[in-house]
Short mmCIF file of C-alpha atoms and ligand atoms in Angstrom, two decimals:
data_model
loop_
_atom_site.label_atom_id
_atom_site.label_comp_id
_atom_site.label_asym_id
_atom_site.label_seq_id
_atom_site.Cartn_x
_atom_site.Cartn_y
_atom_site.Cartn_z
CA MET A 756 112.65 173.87 46.46
CA LYS A 757 111.91 176.12 49.27
CA LYS A 758 110.94 174.82 53.43
CA LYS A 759 107.89 175.11 53.37
CA LEU A 760 106.58 176.70 57.48
CA TRP A 761 105.27 173.33 58.68
CA GLN A 762 108.47 171.24 57.01
CA GLY A 763 109.74 169.80 60.28
CA ARG A 764 107.84 166.96 61.36
CA PHE A 765 108.53 165.61 57.76
CA ASP A 766 110.72 162.60 56.70
CA THR A 767 110.81 163.98 52.74
CA PRO A 768 109.64 167.30 51.35
CA LEU A 769 106.45 167.43 48.88
CA SER A 770 106.70 166.14 46.25
CA ALA A 771 106.89 168.66 43.01
CA ALA A 772 103.58 167.54 41.85
CA ALA A 773 101.65 167.75 45.18
CA ASP A 774 103.97 171.31 45.71
CA ALA A 775 102.50 172.82 42.00
CA PHE A 776 98.58 171.10 43.08
CA ASN A 777 98.54 172.57 45.62
CA GLN A 778 100.28 175.75 46.33
CA SER A 779 97.90 179.45 45.90
CA ILE A 780 101.37 181.88 45.35
CA SER A 781 99.52 182.10 42.36
CA PHE A 782 96.85 183.20 42.37
CA ASP A 783 96.22 184.16 46.65
CA ARG A 784 99.28 187.33 45.94
CA LYS A 785 96.76 189.23 45.45
CA LEU A 786 96.54 190.00 48.47
CA PHE A 787 100.33 190.58 49.55
CA ASP A 788 98.91 194.03 50.49
CA ALA A 789 96.26 192.79 52.54
CA ASP A 790 98.38 190.85 54.37
CA ILE A 791 101.27 193.30 55.29
CA ASP A 792 98.69 195.66 56.53
CA ALA A 793 97.68 192.37 58.61
CA SER A 794 101.16 191.57 59.50
CA LEU A 795 101.65 195.06 60.57
CA ALA A 796 99.00 195.03 63.36
CA HIS A 797 99.78 191.85 64.89
CA ALA A 798 102.94 192.76 65.22
CA ALA A 799 102.32 196.04 66.58
CA MET A 800 99.37 194.26 68.62
CA LEU A 801 102.24 191.79 69.67
CA GLY A 802 104.48 194.39 70.26
CA GLN A 803 102.34 197.38 72.97
CA CYS A 804 101.37 193.38 74.48
CA GLY A 805 104.41 192.47 75.05
CA ILE A 806 104.28 189.51 74.11
CA LEU A 807 107.58 190.29 72.10
CA THR A 808 109.47 193.46 72.97
CA GLU A 809 108.82 196.74 71.41
CA GLU A 810 112.56 196.26 70.07
CA GLU A 811 111.45 192.82 67.89
CA ALA A 812 108.15 194.84 66.97
CA GLU A 813 109.59 197.27 64.90
CA ARG A 814 111.88 194.88 63.46
CA ILE A 815 109.66 193.47 62.38
CA ARG A 816 107.08 196.93 60.54
CA SER A 817 110.30 198.25 59.13
CA GLY A 818 110.89 194.57 57.55
CA LEU A 819 107.31 194.46 56.44
CA ASP A 820 107.82 197.98 54.64
CA GLU A 821 110.71 196.96 53.43
CA ILE A 822 109.17 193.47 50.96
CA ARG A 823 106.47 195.66 50.57
CA ALA A 824 108.85 198.71 48.61
CA ASP A 825 110.10 196.35 47.25
CA VAL A 826 107.59 194.76 45.89
CA ALA A 827 106.12 198.35 44.41
CA ALA A 828 109.60 199.06 43.02
CA GLY A 829 109.00 196.05 40.58
CA MET A 830 110.06 192.45 43.27
CA GLU A 831 108.90 189.85 42.49
CA ILE A 832 106.28 188.36 44.77
CA GLY A 833 105.75 184.88 44.77
CA GLY A 834 109.05 182.71 43.36
CA ASP A 835 109.01 179.05 45.34
CA ALA A 836 106.84 180.77 47.84
CA GLU A 837 103.42 178.03 48.47
CA ASP A 838 101.63 180.96 49.11
CA ILE A 839 101.97 185.01 49.97
CA HIS A 840 101.94 184.43 54.02
CA SER A 841 104.49 181.99 53.38
CA PHE A 842 106.56 184.36 50.97
CA VAL A 843 106.16 187.35 53.25
CA GLU A 844 107.50 185.49 56.34
CA GLY A 845 109.78 183.62 53.86
CA GLU A 846 111.02 187.63 52.86
CA LEU A 847 110.55 188.73 56.72
CA VAL A 848 112.43 186.38 57.84
CA GLU A 849 115.72 186.93 55.03
CA ARG A 850 115.70 190.73 56.21
CA ILE A 851 115.60 190.61 59.51
CA GLY A 852 116.83 186.97 60.16
CA ASP A 853 114.59 185.13 62.91
CA THR A 854 113.14 187.35 64.71
CA GLY A 855 110.77 187.22 61.38
CA LYS A 856 110.41 184.06 62.72
CA LYS A 857 108.41 185.74 65.35
CA LEU A 858 105.62 187.29 63.71
CA HIS A 859 103.70 183.70 63.76
CA THR A 860 103.49 184.38 67.65
CA ALA A 861 99.41 184.00 67.84
CA ARG A 862 98.37 184.00 64.83
CA SER A 863 98.23 181.19 62.31
CA ARG A 864 98.23 180.82 58.15
CA ASN A 865 94.15 179.70 59.20
CA ASP A 866 93.09 183.61 60.71
CA GLN A 867 95.73 185.49 59.13
CA VAL A 868 93.65 183.69 55.56
CA ALA A 869 90.33 184.38 56.67
CA THR A 870 91.81 187.92 57.58
CA ASP A 871 93.32 189.36 54.56
CA MET A 872 90.14 187.58 52.37
CA ARG A 873 87.91 190.10 54.31
CA LEU A 874 90.39 193.05 53.63
CA TYR A 875 90.39 192.26 50.27
CA VAL A 876 86.88 191.92 50.80
CA ARG A 877 86.25 195.65 51.77
CA ARG A 878 88.14 197.14 49.07
CA SER A 879 86.37 195.61 46.28
CA ALA A 880 82.94 196.59 47.61
CA GLY A 881 84.11 199.92 47.65
CA ALA A 882 85.78 199.73 44.29
CA VAL A 883 82.27 198.51 42.89
CA MET A 884 80.19 200.78 44.20
CA ALA A 885 82.30 203.79 42.57
CA ALA A 886 82.62 202.18 39.56
CA LEU A 887 78.77 201.25 39.78
CA LYS A 888 78.25 205.05 41.15
CA ASP A 889 79.93 206.06 37.66
CA LEU A 890 77.94 203.89 35.81
CA ILE A 891 74.77 205.45 37.47
CA SER A 892 75.89 209.37 36.88
CA VAL A 893 75.95 208.02 33.14
CA LEU A 894 72.43 206.98 32.79
CA LEU A 895 71.06 209.82 35.25
CA SER A 896 72.62 212.05 32.03
CA ARG A 897 70.99 209.75 29.80
CA ALA A 898 67.74 210.12 31.73
CA LYS A 899 67.99 214.37 31.94
CA GLU A 900 68.43 214.62 28.20
CA GLY A 901 65.40 211.78 28.19
CA ILE A 902 62.77 213.45 29.63
CA ARG A 903 60.57 214.68 27.50
CA TYR A 904 61.84 212.11 24.98
CA VAL A 905 58.79 210.64 23.75
CA MET A 906 59.72 206.23 22.96
CA PRO A 907 57.52 202.93 23.90
CA GLY A 908 57.05 201.12 26.50
CA PHE A 909 57.25 197.23 26.48
CA THR A 910 55.12 194.58 27.84
CA HIS A 911 55.80 191.30 26.09
CA LEU A 912 58.44 193.10 24.53
CA ARG A 913 55.08 193.98 22.47
CA LYS A 914 54.76 198.40 22.79
CA ALA A 915 52.17 198.77 25.84
CA GLN A 916 51.85 202.30 26.79
CA PRO A 917 53.90 205.27 25.23
CA ILE A 918 56.96 206.11 27.77
CA SER A 919 59.63 208.66 28.42
CA CYS A 920 63.00 207.82 27.29
CA GLY A 921 64.35 209.63 31.20
CA GLN A 922 61.83 207.20 32.71
CA TYR A 923 63.45 204.59 30.55
CA PHE A 924 67.26 205.34 31.60
CA ASN A 925 66.19 206.12 35.69
CA ALA A 926 64.97 202.30 36.00
CA TYR A 927 67.76 201.27 34.77
CA ALA A 928 69.29 204.09 37.63
CA GLU A 929 66.64 202.19 39.92
CA MET A 930 68.48 198.76 39.73
CA PHE A 931 72.18 200.02 39.84
CA LEU A 932 71.79 202.00 43.34
CA ARG A 933 70.31 198.42 45.39
CA ASP A 934 72.86 196.98 44.23
CA ILE A 935 75.11 199.69 45.97
CA ASP A 936 72.54 199.35 48.74
CA ARG A 937 73.75 195.32 48.50
CA PHE A 938 77.10 195.73 48.60
CA SER A 939 77.07 198.51 50.98
CA ALA A 940 75.65 195.89 53.20
CA CYS A 941 77.50 193.40 52.43
CA ARG A 942 79.98 195.36 53.30
CA GLU A 943 79.18 195.89 56.16
CA ARG A 944 78.45 192.42 57.46
CA LEU A 945 82.31 191.21 56.00
CA ASN A 946 83.68 193.94 58.94
CA VAL A 947 84.38 191.76 62.08
CA MET A 948 87.45 190.73 61.98
CA PRO A 949 88.60 186.71 62.22
CA LEU A 950 92.41 187.44 63.25
CA GLY A 951 93.12 185.97 67.30
CA SER A 952 91.23 183.20 65.55
CA ALA A 953 94.47 181.46 65.73
CA ALA A 954 94.15 178.09 64.34
CA LEU A 955 90.51 177.36 65.17
CA ALA A 956 90.89 177.34 69.35
CA GLY A 957 91.92 180.95 70.13
CA THR A 958 95.17 181.60 71.80
CA SER A 959 96.64 180.94 74.96
CA TYR A 960 98.44 184.14 74.84
CA PRO A 961 97.94 187.05 76.32
CA ILE A 962 96.67 189.59 73.05
CA ASP A 963 94.66 192.35 72.90
CA ARG A 964 92.48 191.66 69.63
CA GLU A 965 90.66 195.17 70.36
CA ILE A 966 93.75 196.77 69.01
CA THR A 967 94.56 194.92 65.76
CA ARG A 968 90.66 195.34 65.09
CA LYS A 969 91.38 199.47 66.09
CA LEU A 970 94.66 199.11 63.49
CA LEU A 971 92.62 197.57 60.43
CA GLY A 972 89.95 199.46 60.69
CA PHE A 973 87.36 196.82 61.40
CA GLY A 974 84.21 197.57 63.11
CA SER A 975 84.19 194.17 65.67
CA VAL A 976 86.00 190.78 66.19
CA SER A 977 84.90 187.55 65.33
CA GLN A 978 83.51 185.77 68.55
CA ASN A 979 83.86 182.62 68.15
CA ALA A 980 87.22 181.08 67.10
CA LEU A 981 86.03 178.46 65.12
CA ASP A 982 83.35 180.03 63.11
CA ALA A 983 85.46 182.56 62.16
CA VAL A 984 88.29 180.28 61.14
CA SER A 985 86.15 178.67 58.37
CA ASP A 986 83.60 181.40 57.52
CA ARG A 987 82.92 182.51 53.99
CA ASP A 988 79.74 184.03 53.99
CA PHE A 989 80.91 186.92 52.84
CA ILE A 990 82.34 185.94 49.63
CA ALA A 991 79.36 183.77 49.38
CA GLU A 992 77.58 186.62 49.94
CA TYR A 993 79.46 189.09 46.82
CA LEU A 994 79.17 186.99 44.57
CA PHE A 995 75.93 187.35 45.11
CA CYS A 996 75.57 191.31 45.51
CA ALA A 997 77.80 190.96 41.85
CA SER A 998 75.32 188.34 40.09
CA LEU A 999 72.76 190.50 40.63
CA THR A 1000 74.77 193.14 39.58
CA MET A 1001 75.48 191.12 36.29
CA ALA A 1002 72.19 189.97 36.34
CA HIS A 1003 70.43 193.81 35.95
CA LEU A 1004 73.50 194.68 33.39
CA SER A 1005 72.72 191.28 31.37
CA ARG A 1006 69.14 192.91 30.43
CA LEU A 1007 70.16 196.66 29.23
CA CYS A 1008 72.79 194.16 27.33
CA GLU A 1009 68.98 192.56 25.70
CA ASP A 1010 67.84 196.16 25.54
CA THR A 1011 71.22 197.11 24.20
CA ILE A 1012 71.56 195.01 21.09
CA LEU A 1013 67.60 195.46 20.44
CA TYR A 1014 67.21 199.14 20.65
CA THR A 1015 70.61 199.24 18.03
CA SER A 1016 69.48 196.75 15.20
CA ASP A 1017 67.84 198.16 12.19
CA GLU A 1018 64.72 197.42 13.28
CA PHE A 1019 64.29 199.62 16.27
CA GLY A 1020 66.92 202.08 15.17
CA TYR A 1021 65.90 203.84 18.66
CA TRP A 1022 69.96 204.12 19.83
CA THR A 1023 73.02 204.13 17.13
CA ILE A 1024 76.22 203.10 19.35
CA PRO A 1025 78.89 205.10 17.89
CA ASP A 1026 81.71 203.25 15.87
CA GLU A 1027 84.24 203.11 18.38
CA TYR A 1028 81.93 200.83 20.70
CA SER A 1029 80.73 198.44 17.09
CA THR A 1030 82.76 195.25 15.31
CA GLY A 1031 82.36 194.14 11.94
CA SER A 1032 82.01 190.95 10.63
CA SER A 1033 84.98 189.19 8.07
CA ILE A 1034 82.52 188.01 5.64
CA MET A 1035 80.30 190.72 5.94
CA PRO A 1036 81.05 193.59 4.71
CA GLN A 1037 78.01 196.26 5.67
CA LYS A 1038 78.04 194.12 9.80
CA LYS A 1039 77.99 196.85 12.77
CA ASN A 1040 77.60 193.69 15.96
CA PRO A 1041 76.91 195.33 18.92
CA ASP A 1042 79.91 192.46 20.70
CA LEU A 1043 80.22 194.48 23.34
CA PRO A 1044 76.93 193.85 25.35
CA GLU A 1045 77.02 190.86 24.24
CA LEU A 1046 79.64 189.81 24.88
CA VAL A 1047 79.08 191.64 28.79
CA ARG A 1048 75.77 189.45 28.53
CA GLY A 1049 77.28 186.13 28.72
CA LYS A 1050 80.10 187.18 30.98
CA THR A 1051 77.15 186.63 33.71
CA GLY A 1052 77.04 183.26 33.23
CA ARG A 1053 80.32 183.13 34.58
CA VAL A 1054 80.14 185.41 37.32
CA TYR A 1055 76.67 183.56 37.91
CA GLY A 1056 78.34 180.10 38.37
CA GLU A 1057 81.76 181.31 40.77
CA LEU A 1058 78.73 181.78 43.13
CA VAL A 1059 77.34 178.82 43.27
CA SER A 1060 80.99 177.14 43.12
CA ILE A 1061 81.45 178.65 46.12
CA LEU A 1062 78.38 177.24 48.14
CA THR A 1063 79.10 174.71 46.60
CA VAL A 1064 83.24 174.50 48.59
CA ILE A 1065 81.03 175.55 51.63
CA LYS A 1066 78.33 173.17 51.53
CA GLY A 1067 79.63 170.12 54.06
CA LEU A 1068 82.81 171.75 54.67
CA PRO A 1069 82.85 170.23 59.01
CA LEU A 1070 83.94 173.14 61.37
CA ALA A 1071 86.34 174.43 61.04
CA TYR A 1072 89.63 174.92 58.31
CA ASN A 1073 89.92 173.07 55.56
CA LYS A 1074 91.64 173.43 53.07
CA ASP A 1075 88.76 172.88 50.27
CA LEU A 1076 88.41 176.79 51.63
CA GLN A 1077 91.64 177.55 49.04
CA GLU A 1078 89.11 177.24 46.59
CA ASP A 1079 87.51 181.19 47.49
CA LYS A 1080 89.92 182.94 45.64
CA GLU A 1081 90.17 182.26 41.91
CA GLY A 1082 86.55 181.75 41.58
CA PHE A 1083 86.80 185.54 43.89
CA PHE A 1084 88.95 187.43 41.57
CA ASP A 1085 87.85 186.24 38.62
CA ALA A 1086 83.62 187.69 39.44
CA GLU A 1087 85.17 191.21 40.82
CA PHE A 1088 87.68 191.09 37.58
CA THR A 1089 85.07 190.51 35.72
CA LEU A 1090 82.25 192.59 37.46
CA LEU A 1091 84.30 195.13 37.22
CA SER A 1092 85.31 195.32 33.66
CA CYS A 1093 81.63 195.24 32.22
CA ILE A 1094 80.72 198.07 33.80
CA GLY A 1095 83.44 200.09 33.44
CA ILE A 1096 82.88 199.80 29.48
CA TYR A 1097 79.13 200.30 29.95
CA ALA A 1098 79.54 202.80 31.67
CA ALA A 1099 81.84 204.25 28.90
CA LEU A 1100 79.04 202.81 26.40
CA MET A 1101 76.33 204.08 27.49
CA LYS A 1102 78.24 207.81 27.65
CA LYS A 1103 78.21 207.55 24.12
CA ILE A 1104 75.12 206.14 22.57
CA THR A 1105 73.18 208.53 20.61
CA LEU A 1106 69.70 208.10 21.09
CA ASN A 1107 67.14 208.59 17.77
CA LYS A 1108 64.02 210.65 18.91
CA ASP A 1109 62.54 210.23 16.46
CA THR A 1110 62.92 206.98 15.87
CA MET A 1111 61.57 206.40 19.06
CA TYR A 1112 58.83 209.34 19.47
CA GLU A 1113 57.51 207.51 15.80
CA ALA A 1114 58.29 203.83 17.43
CA ALA A 1115 55.38 204.98 20.11
CA ALA A 1116 52.89 206.77 18.32
CA GLY A 1117 52.91 203.01 16.34
CA GLY A 1118 50.78 200.31 17.71
CA TYR A 1119 47.98 201.39 19.29
CA SER A 1120 50.42 202.36 22.48
CA THR A 1121 47.04 204.57 23.41
CA ALA A 1122 44.44 202.40 23.77
CA THR A 1123 44.62 202.35 27.34
CA ASP A 1124 44.21 205.82 27.21
CA VAL A 1125 41.35 205.67 25.26
CA ALA A 1126 39.71 203.08 27.73
CA ASP A 1127 40.78 205.16 30.92
CA TYR A 1128 39.01 208.15 28.86
CA LEU A 1129 34.83 206.51 28.64
CA ALA A 1130 35.71 205.15 31.82
CA LYS A 1131 37.12 208.55 33.55
CA LYS A 1132 33.21 209.63 32.29
CA GLY A 1133 31.38 207.19 34.11
CA VAL A 1134 31.77 203.61 31.81
CA PRO A 1135 32.62 200.67 33.60
CA PHE A 1136 36.44 199.33 33.28
CA ARG A 1137 35.84 196.30 31.96
CA ASP A 1138 33.01 198.22 29.37
CA ALA A 1139 35.16 200.81 27.75
CA HIS A 1140 37.87 197.81 27.75
CA ALA A 1141 35.86 195.84 25.35
CA ILE A 1142 34.36 199.44 23.36
CA THR A 1143 38.30 200.55 23.27
CA GLY A 1144 39.15 196.55 21.49
CA LYS A 1145 36.66 196.99 19.26
CA LEU A 1146 37.76 200.52 17.71
CA VAL A 1147 41.54 198.72 17.51
CA ARG A 1148 40.87 195.89 15.36
CA GLU A 1149 38.47 199.17 13.13
CA SER A 1150 41.67 200.50 13.13
CA ILE A 1151 43.38 198.11 12.17
CA ALA A 1152 41.28 197.40 9.01
CA LYS A 1153 41.15 200.60 8.56
CA LYS A 1154 45.16 200.71 8.50
CA LYS A 1155 44.22 204.08 10.49
CA GLN A 1156 46.08 204.67 14.31
CA LEU A 1157 44.48 205.81 16.71
CA HIS A 1158 45.05 209.43 16.50
CA GLU A 1159 44.25 208.77 13.12
CA LEU A 1160 40.74 208.18 14.03
CA THR A 1161 38.08 211.24 12.98
CA LEU A 1162 36.00 212.48 16.12
CA ALA A 1163 32.57 210.46 14.07
CA GLU A 1164 35.01 207.61 14.01
CA PHE A 1165 35.31 207.56 18.14
CA GLN A 1166 31.58 208.82 18.81
CA GLU A 1167 30.42 205.57 16.24
CA ALA A 1168 32.62 203.25 18.67
CA SER A 1169 31.22 204.90 21.70
CA ALA A 1170 28.04 208.46 22.15
CA MET A 1171 30.42 209.34 25.15
CA PHE A 1172 33.86 210.38 23.42
CA GLY A 1173 33.58 213.77 22.62
CA GLU A 1174 36.13 216.31 20.83
CA ASP A 1175 39.25 215.32 23.81
CA ILE A 1176 39.32 212.76 23.02
CA LEU A 1177 41.23 213.70 19.51
CA GLN A 1178 43.98 215.46 22.17
CA THR A 1179 44.06 211.78 24.66
CA VAL A 1180 45.00 208.97 22.09
CA ASN A 1181 47.89 211.97 20.79
CA VAL A 1182 51.25 210.19 22.53
CA ARG A 1183 53.29 213.26 24.25
CA ALA A 1184 49.16 213.94 26.08
CA SER A 1185 49.26 209.69 26.88
CA VAL A 1186 52.94 210.11 29.36
CA GLN A 1187 52.47 213.09 29.99
CA ALA A 1188 49.13 212.24 31.85
CA ARG A 1189 50.74 209.86 33.79
CA SER A 1190 52.29 211.54 36.67
CA SER A 1191 51.94 209.32 39.29
CA VAL A 1192 55.00 209.21 41.85
CA GLY A 1193 57.29 207.12 39.61
CA GLY A 1194 54.77 208.18 36.19
CA SER A 1195 56.43 209.09 32.80
CA SER A 1196 55.46 212.35 33.21
CA ALA A 1197 58.45 215.27 32.53
CA GLU A 1198 57.35 216.51 36.80
CA ALA A 1199 57.89 212.48 37.73
CA VAL A 1200 60.79 211.05 35.72
CA ARG A 1201 62.37 214.66 36.92
CA ALA A 1202 61.03 213.37 40.81
CA GLY A 1203 62.52 209.94 40.10
CA ILE A 1204 65.76 211.31 38.74
CA ARG A 1205 66.57 213.47 41.70
CA SER A 1206 65.04 210.27 44.31
CA VAL A 1207 68.31 208.72 42.72
CA GLU A 1208 70.62 211.75 43.10
CA ARG A 1209 69.27 211.68 46.72
CA ARG A 1210 69.61 208.83 47.86
CA LEU A 1211 73.28 208.23 46.05
CA ASN A 1212 74.86 210.38 47.62
CA LYS A 1213 73.99 208.62 50.87
CA TYR A 1214 76.59 205.55 50.54
CA LYS A 1215 80.15 205.99 51.80
CA LEU A 1216 82.42 205.28 48.83
N1 LIG B 1027 96.08 178.82 51.00
C1 LIG B 1027 95.53 178.39 52.69
C2 LIG B 1027 93.77 179.31 51.57
O1 LIG B 1027 93.96 180.14 51.04
C3 LIG B 1027 95.58 179.28 53.39
C4 LIG B 1027 95.10 178.71 54.18
C5 LIG B 1027 96.38 177.35 55.44
N2 LIG B 1027 95.84 176.73 55.99
C6 LIG B 1027 96.27 175.46 56.37
N3 LIG B 1027 96.29 175.43 57.35
N4 LIG B 1027 97.47 174.71 55.57
O2 LIG B 1027 93.03 178.63 52.36
#
């Protein structure tokens, strides 16, 4: 076993079992790039502040560059190092000798790991935002295609009113746009640099944290070292953003599963994105949306996990905080793969516009339009509702849809009905009539799509 960074005060080495349990290199190797970036900035600052000689700082820089190049060329990260920080330092000392041991001056693994995680999460939030942008672009193109397609809109999963298929897809674009906004705010808030906090109390070396801040592109430096080394709020926040994004994906999954079923038939999933049954030859299953829906629980689990890790921790750093990583990496991977597969799937589904139209025309979905028609003629809305309800009841008995009724049948229900009621109960007319901001008419949907595009372009990815 390699000597530990902290071995000095111990008589005997850590037992193999304790070492295996304690290590984090098996997962924090993902922080390699962030650790190199932060170490380069730290060494440059130590050199500029005269804490190391310029020559020492330069040797450290070239050593770190060399390690990065070797890893890029395939060198394995790990070996018997305890964590990524020990690995990088060990490699450095091996390459440049004793000068490498000076890199840890005015630094602790506590501020180092907090900085690495922020760098990693900052990059990850950007990657999620970019993936969401791709997904939104697909949804917007489906929305544009469907502006004039009529489909049933549901409440309580019962046909409620006919809507534009464009409005449907744009609703999900709105959700994912809010997710981008949340990740953007999360990224903004986490952009505070802990480096320079040292173990917990700050340092007696004359460091200049502004130098490292600028080199690492942080917006500001942390103002309380105790808080800075033990703060993992940003991970909880990222995982909340991830959870809500998964919730939105999961809703879309549920719609996909329903709408592609034989019973609905609104969309078709192409063969490349469907799976079969090992026993029932006729089946074409929606495994992908089901998996995404299932993975939502996993991401929620990681959020609950970090919240539980944080709770009850005495100030400042505690090793519990090492538990922030595996859940984060798992959630990140899960989220990115779910967004990616959904963008691909949504691009490929077929919209069956005739089936959607027929479904919208049934189910008395223009009943509200009939009630509104009477109300606009001066019948109090409550009475209009009752008259229309009775009309629906009678139509069900006659096995007729509202648009199949004759003018005489309407006038039996109320003398207020004129010829134009026959046009009002047409589903297309019903959709077109809903022209309020955010509504289902073609113009309103077009404006809604443009609004999403405008807001989407605001974000720096
Ligand atoms: N692997 C540790 C972590 O992830 C690094 C920090 C270790 N600090 C310490 N005081 N033991 O939290």
